[in-house]
Short mmCIF file of C-alpha atoms (C1' of nucleotides) in Angstrom, two decimals:
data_model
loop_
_atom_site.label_atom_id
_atom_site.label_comp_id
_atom_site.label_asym_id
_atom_site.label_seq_id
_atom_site.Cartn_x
_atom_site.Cartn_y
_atom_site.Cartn_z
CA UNK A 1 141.08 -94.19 9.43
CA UNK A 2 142.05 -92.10 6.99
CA UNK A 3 141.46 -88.89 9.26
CA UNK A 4 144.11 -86.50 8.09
CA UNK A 5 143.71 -87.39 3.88
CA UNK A 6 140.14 -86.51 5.01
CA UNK A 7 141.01 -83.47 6.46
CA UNK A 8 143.22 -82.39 3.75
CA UNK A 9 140.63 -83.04 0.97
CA UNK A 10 137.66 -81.50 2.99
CA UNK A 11 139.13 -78.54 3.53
CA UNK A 12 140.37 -78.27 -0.13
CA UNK A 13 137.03 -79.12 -1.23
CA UNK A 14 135.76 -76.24 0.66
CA UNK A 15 138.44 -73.74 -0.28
CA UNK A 16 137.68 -74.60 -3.95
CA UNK A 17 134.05 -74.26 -3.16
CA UNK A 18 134.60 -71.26 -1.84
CA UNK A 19 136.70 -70.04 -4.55
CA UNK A 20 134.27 -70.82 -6.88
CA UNK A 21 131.18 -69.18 -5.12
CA UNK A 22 133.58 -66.00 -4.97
CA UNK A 23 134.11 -66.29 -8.28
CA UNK A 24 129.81 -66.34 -9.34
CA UNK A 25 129.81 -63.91 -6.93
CA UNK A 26 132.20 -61.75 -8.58
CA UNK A 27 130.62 -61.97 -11.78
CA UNK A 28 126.85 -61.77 -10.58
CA UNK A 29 126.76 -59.44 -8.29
CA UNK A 30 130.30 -57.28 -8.91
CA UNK A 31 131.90 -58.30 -6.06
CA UNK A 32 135.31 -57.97 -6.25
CA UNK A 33 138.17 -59.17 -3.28
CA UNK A 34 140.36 -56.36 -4.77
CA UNK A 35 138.94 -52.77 -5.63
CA UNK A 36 141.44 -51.78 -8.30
CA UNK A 37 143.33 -53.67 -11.04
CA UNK A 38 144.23 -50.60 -14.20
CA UNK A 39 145.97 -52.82 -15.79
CA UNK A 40 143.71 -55.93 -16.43
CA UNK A 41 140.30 -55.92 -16.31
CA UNK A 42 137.86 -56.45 -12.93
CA UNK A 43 137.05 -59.78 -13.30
CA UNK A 44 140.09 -61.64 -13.89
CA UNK A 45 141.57 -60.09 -10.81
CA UNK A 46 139.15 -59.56 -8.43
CA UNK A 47 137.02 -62.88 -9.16
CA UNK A 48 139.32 -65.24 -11.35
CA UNK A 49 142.44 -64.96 -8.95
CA UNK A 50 141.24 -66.89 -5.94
CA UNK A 51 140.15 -69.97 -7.79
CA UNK A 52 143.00 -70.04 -10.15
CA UNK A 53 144.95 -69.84 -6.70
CA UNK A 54 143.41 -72.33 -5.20
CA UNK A 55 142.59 -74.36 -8.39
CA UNK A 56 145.43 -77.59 -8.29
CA UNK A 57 145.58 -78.09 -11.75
CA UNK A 58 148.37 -75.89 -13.24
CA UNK A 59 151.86 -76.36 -14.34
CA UNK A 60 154.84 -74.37 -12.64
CA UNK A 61 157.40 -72.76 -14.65
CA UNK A 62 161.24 -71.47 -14.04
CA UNK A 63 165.02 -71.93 -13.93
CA UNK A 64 165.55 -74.93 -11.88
CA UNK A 65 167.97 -76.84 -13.64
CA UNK A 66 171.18 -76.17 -15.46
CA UNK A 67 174.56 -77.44 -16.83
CA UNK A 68 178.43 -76.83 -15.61
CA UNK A 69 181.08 -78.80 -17.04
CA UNK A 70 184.96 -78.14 -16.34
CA UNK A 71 185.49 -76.34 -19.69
CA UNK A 72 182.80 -74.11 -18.67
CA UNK A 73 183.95 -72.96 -15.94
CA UNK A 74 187.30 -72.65 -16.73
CA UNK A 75 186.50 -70.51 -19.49
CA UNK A 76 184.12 -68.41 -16.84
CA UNK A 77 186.58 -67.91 -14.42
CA UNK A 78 189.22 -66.93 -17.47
CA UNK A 79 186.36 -64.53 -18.43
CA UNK A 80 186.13 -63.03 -14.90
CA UNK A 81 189.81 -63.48 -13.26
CA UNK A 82 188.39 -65.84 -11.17
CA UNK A 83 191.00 -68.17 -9.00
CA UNK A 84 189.94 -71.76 -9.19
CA UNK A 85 190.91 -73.19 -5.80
CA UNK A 86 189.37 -76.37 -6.01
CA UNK A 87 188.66 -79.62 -7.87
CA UNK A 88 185.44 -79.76 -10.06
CA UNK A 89 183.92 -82.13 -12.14
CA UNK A 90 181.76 -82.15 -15.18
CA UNK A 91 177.92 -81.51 -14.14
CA UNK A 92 175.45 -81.81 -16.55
CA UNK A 93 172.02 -81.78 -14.60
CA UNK A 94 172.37 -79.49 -11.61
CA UNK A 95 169.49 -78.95 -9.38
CA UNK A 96 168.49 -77.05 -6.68
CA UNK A 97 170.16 -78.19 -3.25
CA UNK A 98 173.09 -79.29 -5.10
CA UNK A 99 176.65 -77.93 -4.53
CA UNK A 100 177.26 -75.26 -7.23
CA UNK A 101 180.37 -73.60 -8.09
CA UNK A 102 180.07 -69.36 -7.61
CA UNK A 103 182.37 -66.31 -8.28
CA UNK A 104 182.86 -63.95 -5.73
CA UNK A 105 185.28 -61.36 -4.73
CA UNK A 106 188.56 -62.71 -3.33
CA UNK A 107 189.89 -61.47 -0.23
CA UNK A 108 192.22 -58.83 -1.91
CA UNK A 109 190.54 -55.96 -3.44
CA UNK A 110 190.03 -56.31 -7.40
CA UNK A 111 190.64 -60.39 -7.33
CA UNK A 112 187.44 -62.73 -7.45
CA UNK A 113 187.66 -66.46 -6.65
CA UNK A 114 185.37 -69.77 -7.05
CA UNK A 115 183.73 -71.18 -4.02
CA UNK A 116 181.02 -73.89 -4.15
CA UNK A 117 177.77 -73.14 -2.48
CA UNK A 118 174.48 -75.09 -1.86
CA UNK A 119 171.85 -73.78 -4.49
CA UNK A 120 168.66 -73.08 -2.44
CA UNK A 121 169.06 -69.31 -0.46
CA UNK A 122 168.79 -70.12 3.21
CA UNK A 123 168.68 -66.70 4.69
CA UNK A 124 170.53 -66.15 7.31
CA UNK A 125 167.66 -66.39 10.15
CA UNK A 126 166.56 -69.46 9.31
CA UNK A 127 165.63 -71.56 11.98
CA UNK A 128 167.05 -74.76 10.15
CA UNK A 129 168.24 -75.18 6.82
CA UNK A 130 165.18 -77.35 6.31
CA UNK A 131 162.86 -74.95 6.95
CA UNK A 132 162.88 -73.50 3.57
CA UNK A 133 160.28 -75.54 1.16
CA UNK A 134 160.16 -75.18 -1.83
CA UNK A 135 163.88 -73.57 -1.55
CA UNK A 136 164.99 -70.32 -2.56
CA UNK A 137 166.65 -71.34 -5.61
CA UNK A 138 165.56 -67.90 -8.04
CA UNK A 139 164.65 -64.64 -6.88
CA UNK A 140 163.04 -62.05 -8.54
CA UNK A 141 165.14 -59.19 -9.80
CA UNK A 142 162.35 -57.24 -8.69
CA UNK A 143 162.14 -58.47 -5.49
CA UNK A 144 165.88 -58.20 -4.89
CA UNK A 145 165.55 -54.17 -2.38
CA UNK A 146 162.12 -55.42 -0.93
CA UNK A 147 162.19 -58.92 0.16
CA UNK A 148 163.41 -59.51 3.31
CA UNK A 149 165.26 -62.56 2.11
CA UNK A 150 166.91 -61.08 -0.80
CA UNK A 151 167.21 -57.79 0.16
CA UNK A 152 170.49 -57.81 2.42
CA UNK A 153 172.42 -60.20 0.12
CA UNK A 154 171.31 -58.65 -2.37
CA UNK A 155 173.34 -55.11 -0.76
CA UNK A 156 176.17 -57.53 0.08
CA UNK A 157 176.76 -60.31 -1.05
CA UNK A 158 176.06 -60.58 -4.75
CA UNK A 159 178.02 -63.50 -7.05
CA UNK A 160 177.72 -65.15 -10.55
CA UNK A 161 176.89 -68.68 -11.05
CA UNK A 162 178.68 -70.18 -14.23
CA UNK A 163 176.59 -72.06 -16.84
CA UNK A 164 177.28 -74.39 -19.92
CA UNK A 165 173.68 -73.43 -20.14
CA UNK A 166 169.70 -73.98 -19.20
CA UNK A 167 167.10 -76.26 -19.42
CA UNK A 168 163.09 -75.58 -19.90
CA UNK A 169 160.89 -77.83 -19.79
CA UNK A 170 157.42 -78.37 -22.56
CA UNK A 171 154.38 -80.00 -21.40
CA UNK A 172 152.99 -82.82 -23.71
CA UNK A 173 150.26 -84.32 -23.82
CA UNK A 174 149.62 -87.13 -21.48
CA UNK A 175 151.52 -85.21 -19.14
CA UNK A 176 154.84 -85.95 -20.55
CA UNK A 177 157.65 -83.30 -20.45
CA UNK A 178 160.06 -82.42 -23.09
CA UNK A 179 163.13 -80.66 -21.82
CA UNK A 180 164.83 -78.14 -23.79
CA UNK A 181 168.43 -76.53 -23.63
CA UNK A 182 169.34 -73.73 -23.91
CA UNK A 183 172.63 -72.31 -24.15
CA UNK A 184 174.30 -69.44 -26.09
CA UNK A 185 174.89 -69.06 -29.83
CA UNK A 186 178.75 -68.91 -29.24
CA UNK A 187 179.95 -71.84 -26.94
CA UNK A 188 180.90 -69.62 -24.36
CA UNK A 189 179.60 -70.31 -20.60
CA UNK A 190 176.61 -68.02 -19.20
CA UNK A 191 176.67 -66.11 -15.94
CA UNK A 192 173.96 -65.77 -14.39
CA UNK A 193 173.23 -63.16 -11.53
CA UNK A 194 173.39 -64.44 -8.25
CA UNK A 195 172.71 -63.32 -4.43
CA UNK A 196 174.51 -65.61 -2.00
CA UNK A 197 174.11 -65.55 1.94
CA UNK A 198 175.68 -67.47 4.91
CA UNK A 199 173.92 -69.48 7.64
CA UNK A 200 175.34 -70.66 11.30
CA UNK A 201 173.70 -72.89 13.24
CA UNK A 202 174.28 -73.22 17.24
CA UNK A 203 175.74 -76.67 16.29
CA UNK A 204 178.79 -74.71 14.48
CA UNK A 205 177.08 -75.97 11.33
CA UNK A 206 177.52 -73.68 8.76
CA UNK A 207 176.03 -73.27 5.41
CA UNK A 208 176.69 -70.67 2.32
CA UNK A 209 173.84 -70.55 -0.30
CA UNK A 210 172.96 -69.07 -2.98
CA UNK A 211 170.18 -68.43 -5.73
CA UNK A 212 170.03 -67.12 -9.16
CA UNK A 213 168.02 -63.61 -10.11
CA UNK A 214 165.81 -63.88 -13.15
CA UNK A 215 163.88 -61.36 -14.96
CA UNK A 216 161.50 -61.24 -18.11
CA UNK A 217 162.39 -64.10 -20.57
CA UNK A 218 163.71 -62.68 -23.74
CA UNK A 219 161.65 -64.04 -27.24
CA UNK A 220 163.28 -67.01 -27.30
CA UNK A 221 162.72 -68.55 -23.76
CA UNK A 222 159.23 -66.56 -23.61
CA UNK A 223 158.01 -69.07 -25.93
CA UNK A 224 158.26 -71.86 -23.07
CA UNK A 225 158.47 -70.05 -19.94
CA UNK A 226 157.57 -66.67 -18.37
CA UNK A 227 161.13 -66.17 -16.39
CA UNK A 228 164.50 -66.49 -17.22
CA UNK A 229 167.52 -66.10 -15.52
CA UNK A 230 169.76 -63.06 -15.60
CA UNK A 231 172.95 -63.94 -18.14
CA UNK A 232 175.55 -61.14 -17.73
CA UNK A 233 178.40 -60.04 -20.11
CA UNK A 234 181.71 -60.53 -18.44
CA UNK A 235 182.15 -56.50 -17.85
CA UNK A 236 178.45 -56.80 -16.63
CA UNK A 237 179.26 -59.63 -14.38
CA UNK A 238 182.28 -58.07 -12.92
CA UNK A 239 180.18 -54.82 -11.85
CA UNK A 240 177.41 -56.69 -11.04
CA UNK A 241 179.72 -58.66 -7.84
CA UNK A 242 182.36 -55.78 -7.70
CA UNK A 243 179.96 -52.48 -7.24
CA UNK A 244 179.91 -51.12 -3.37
CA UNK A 245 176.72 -51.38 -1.07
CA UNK A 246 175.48 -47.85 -1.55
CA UNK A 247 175.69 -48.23 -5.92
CA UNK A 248 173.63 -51.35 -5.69
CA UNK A 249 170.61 -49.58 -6.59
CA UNK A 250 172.37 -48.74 -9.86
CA UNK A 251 172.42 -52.53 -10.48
CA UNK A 252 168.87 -52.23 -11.76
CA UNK A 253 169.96 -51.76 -15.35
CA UNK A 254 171.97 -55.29 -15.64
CA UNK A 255 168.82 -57.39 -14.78
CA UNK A 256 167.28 -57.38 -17.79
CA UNK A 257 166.10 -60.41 -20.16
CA UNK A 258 169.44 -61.28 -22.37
CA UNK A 259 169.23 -60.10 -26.51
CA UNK A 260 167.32 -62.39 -28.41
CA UNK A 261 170.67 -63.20 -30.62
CA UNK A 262 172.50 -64.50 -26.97
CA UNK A 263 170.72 -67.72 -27.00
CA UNK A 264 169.77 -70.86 -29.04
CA UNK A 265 167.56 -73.96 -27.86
CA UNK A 266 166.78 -77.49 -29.28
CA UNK A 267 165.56 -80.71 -27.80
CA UNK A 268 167.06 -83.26 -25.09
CA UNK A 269 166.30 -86.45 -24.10
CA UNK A 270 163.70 -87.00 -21.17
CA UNK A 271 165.86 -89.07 -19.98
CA UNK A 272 167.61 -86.21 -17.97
CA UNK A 273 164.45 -85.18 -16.55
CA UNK A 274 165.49 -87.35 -13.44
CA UNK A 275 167.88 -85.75 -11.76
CA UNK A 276 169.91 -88.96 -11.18
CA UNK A 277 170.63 -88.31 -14.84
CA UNK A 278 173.82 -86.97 -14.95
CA UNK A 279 176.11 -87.75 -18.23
CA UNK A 280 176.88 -86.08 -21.43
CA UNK A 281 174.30 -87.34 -23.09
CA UNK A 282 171.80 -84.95 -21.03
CA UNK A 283 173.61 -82.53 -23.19
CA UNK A 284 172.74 -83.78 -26.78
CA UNK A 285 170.54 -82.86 -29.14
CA UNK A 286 167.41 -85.25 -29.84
CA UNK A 287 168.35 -87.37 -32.34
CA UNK A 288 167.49 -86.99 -36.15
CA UNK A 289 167.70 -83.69 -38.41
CA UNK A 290 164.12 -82.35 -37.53
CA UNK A 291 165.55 -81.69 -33.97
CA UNK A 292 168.82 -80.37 -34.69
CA UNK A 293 169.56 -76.93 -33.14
CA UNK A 294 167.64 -73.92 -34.55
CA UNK A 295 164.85 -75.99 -34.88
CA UNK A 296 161.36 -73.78 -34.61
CA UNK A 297 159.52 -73.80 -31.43
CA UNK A 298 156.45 -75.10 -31.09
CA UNK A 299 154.42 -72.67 -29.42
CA UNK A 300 154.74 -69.63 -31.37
CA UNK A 301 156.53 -66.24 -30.86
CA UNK A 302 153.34 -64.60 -31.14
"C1'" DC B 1 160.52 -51.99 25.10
"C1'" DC B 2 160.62 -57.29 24.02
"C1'" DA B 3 158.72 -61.47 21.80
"C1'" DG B 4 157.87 -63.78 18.03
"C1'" DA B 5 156.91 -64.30 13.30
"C1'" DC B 6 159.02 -64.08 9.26
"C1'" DG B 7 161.08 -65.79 3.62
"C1'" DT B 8 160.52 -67.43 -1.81
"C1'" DT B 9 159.24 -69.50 -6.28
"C1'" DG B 10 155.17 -70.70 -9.46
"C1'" DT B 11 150.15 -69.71 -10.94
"C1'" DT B 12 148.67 -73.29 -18.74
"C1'" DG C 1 168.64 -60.11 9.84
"C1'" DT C 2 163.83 -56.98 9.84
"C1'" DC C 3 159.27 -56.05 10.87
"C1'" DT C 4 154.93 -56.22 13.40
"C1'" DG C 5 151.99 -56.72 17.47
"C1'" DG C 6 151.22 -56.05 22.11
"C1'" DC D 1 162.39 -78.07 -12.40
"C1'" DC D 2 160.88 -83.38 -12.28
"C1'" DA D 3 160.56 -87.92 -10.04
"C1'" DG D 4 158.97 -90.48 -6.70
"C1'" DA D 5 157.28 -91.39 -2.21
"C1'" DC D 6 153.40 -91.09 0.39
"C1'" DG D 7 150.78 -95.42 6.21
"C1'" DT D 8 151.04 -96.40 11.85
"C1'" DT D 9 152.22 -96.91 17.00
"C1'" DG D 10 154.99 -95.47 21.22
"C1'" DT D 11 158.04 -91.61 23.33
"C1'" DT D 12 160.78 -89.93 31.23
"C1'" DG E 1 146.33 -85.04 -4.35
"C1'" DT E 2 150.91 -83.04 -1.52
"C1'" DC E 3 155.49 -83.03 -0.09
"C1'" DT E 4 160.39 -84.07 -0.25
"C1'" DG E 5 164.86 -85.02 -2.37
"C1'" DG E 6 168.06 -84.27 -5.84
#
DNA sequence: CCAGACGTTGTT
DNA sequence: GTCTGG
DNA sequence: CCAGACGTTGTT
DNA sequence: GTCTGG
């Protein structure tokens, strides 16, 4: 028997089905599932949204995947007076659920220090680490004061997470994927935004997460994606994990998309799209001269 | 009052 | 933890 | 994010 | 297709 496949493609049949027929609906008669949309026309919100949400043929987008080597984050944590307590190698294909190295306040006022963290937010009620799929791994800067995951790290216990840099990922045709990196114009490391929480379990386990804000992608990234992560200034980054509970709200004005001039992107090898992948050579640009960095994008800046 | 559910990302 | 439902 | 696996039975 | 693991 094939019972629960069955299941599963029956009743996405029907939700499709249904979509749809809300859809013709939508159109034919001016039905709409939502009575007001200012911004965008009728149709596309009240009609198109249901089937496009229920449609399984779409790509998903975002920061999931970035680089840390040593001499990144020893420059980062010269940047921020960060301690480095611990031993760290060279990472050049981090993804979510891995152990990531984050700056945080040290235990005497004014200092910061580097602790390593699981990338993936596990909030703090979680029943079991497990329990969160897909993982936490961004949030929304402007979900940070309304989520109920976000929004108490978010008052207390903000961090940065060091970068070498970011990679994006192109669709091709055939449904091959080109990743891209990006990384800033002047060697130094990024820091990105970051909202960290704890999690006990009754079995004394005991886990400390984290998970990076983004915002708007500046011109640069919008021409692949529609998020990007938050990069900081080091002044920025200090008063983004330094700034008391009741300021937070002032915090607004630091997640913003970084200046076009911050960044610069150029091809990498598929190869690293496995995230066994982990050498230098994730880091290099595509081979010959028409890749080298600075090289146009293809999908306009519009 | 308590019990119990709850979170997010993405959406060419 | 916070929020909702009963 | 992408890659890669993905089935079943039994369970005081 | 959907879900998990990294």
């Amino acid at each position: 028997m094939h019972s629960v496949n069955t299941i599963k493609m029956t009743a996405f049949l029907i939700m499709n089905c249904a979509a749809i027929v809300a859809f013709l609906c939508s159109f034919t008669f001016g039905i709409k599932s939502e009575p007001q949309c200012p911004w965008r026309n009728g149709l596309a919100c009240g009609g198109a949204r249901p089937l496009l949400a229920l449609t399984a043929f779409w790509a998903a987008l975002m920061c999931y995947r970035f680089f840390l080597r040593k001499s990144d984050l020893a420059r980062a944590a010269e940047a921020l007076s960060a301690a480095l307590r611990a031993e760290f190698s060279d990472r050049h294909n981090i993804a979510p659920s891995s152990s990531v190295a984050v700056v945080t306040p040290g235990p005497v006022p004014g200092s910061r220090e580097v602790a390593m963290m699981r990338w993936g937010l596990v909030p703090s009620w979680a029943r079991s680490p497990e329990a969160n799929s897909p993982s936490l791994a961004n949030a929304r800067a402007d979900s940070l004061e309304t989520k109920p995951s976000f929004r108490a790290p978010f008052r207390r216990h903000r961090c940065i997470l060091p970068a070498g840099g970011f990679f994006e990922w192109e669709s091709l045709s055939g449904g091959r994927k080109q990743p891209w990196l990006f990384r800033r114009t002047d060697g130094a490391p990024l820091l990105f935004a970051g909202i960290w929480d704890q999690w006990k379990g009754s079995d004394g386990r005991h886990i400390e997460s984290c998970a990076i804000v983004t915002t708007e992608p500046n011109s640069l990234v919008g021409a692949l994606h529609d998020r990007m992560p938050v990069c900081l200034q080091p002044d920025e980054a200090i008063r983004w994990i330094e700034t008391a509970e009741a300021s937070a709200p002032g915090l607004a004005s630091l997640l913003r998309p970084a200046p076009d001039p911050l960044l610069e992107c150029f091809r990498v090898d598929p190869r690293m799209n496995s995230v066994r992948v982990d050498d230098p050579a994730c880091l290099a640009p595509l081979s010959p001269p028409e890749d080298a960095p600075g090289d146009q994008l293809p999908l306009g800046l519009e």
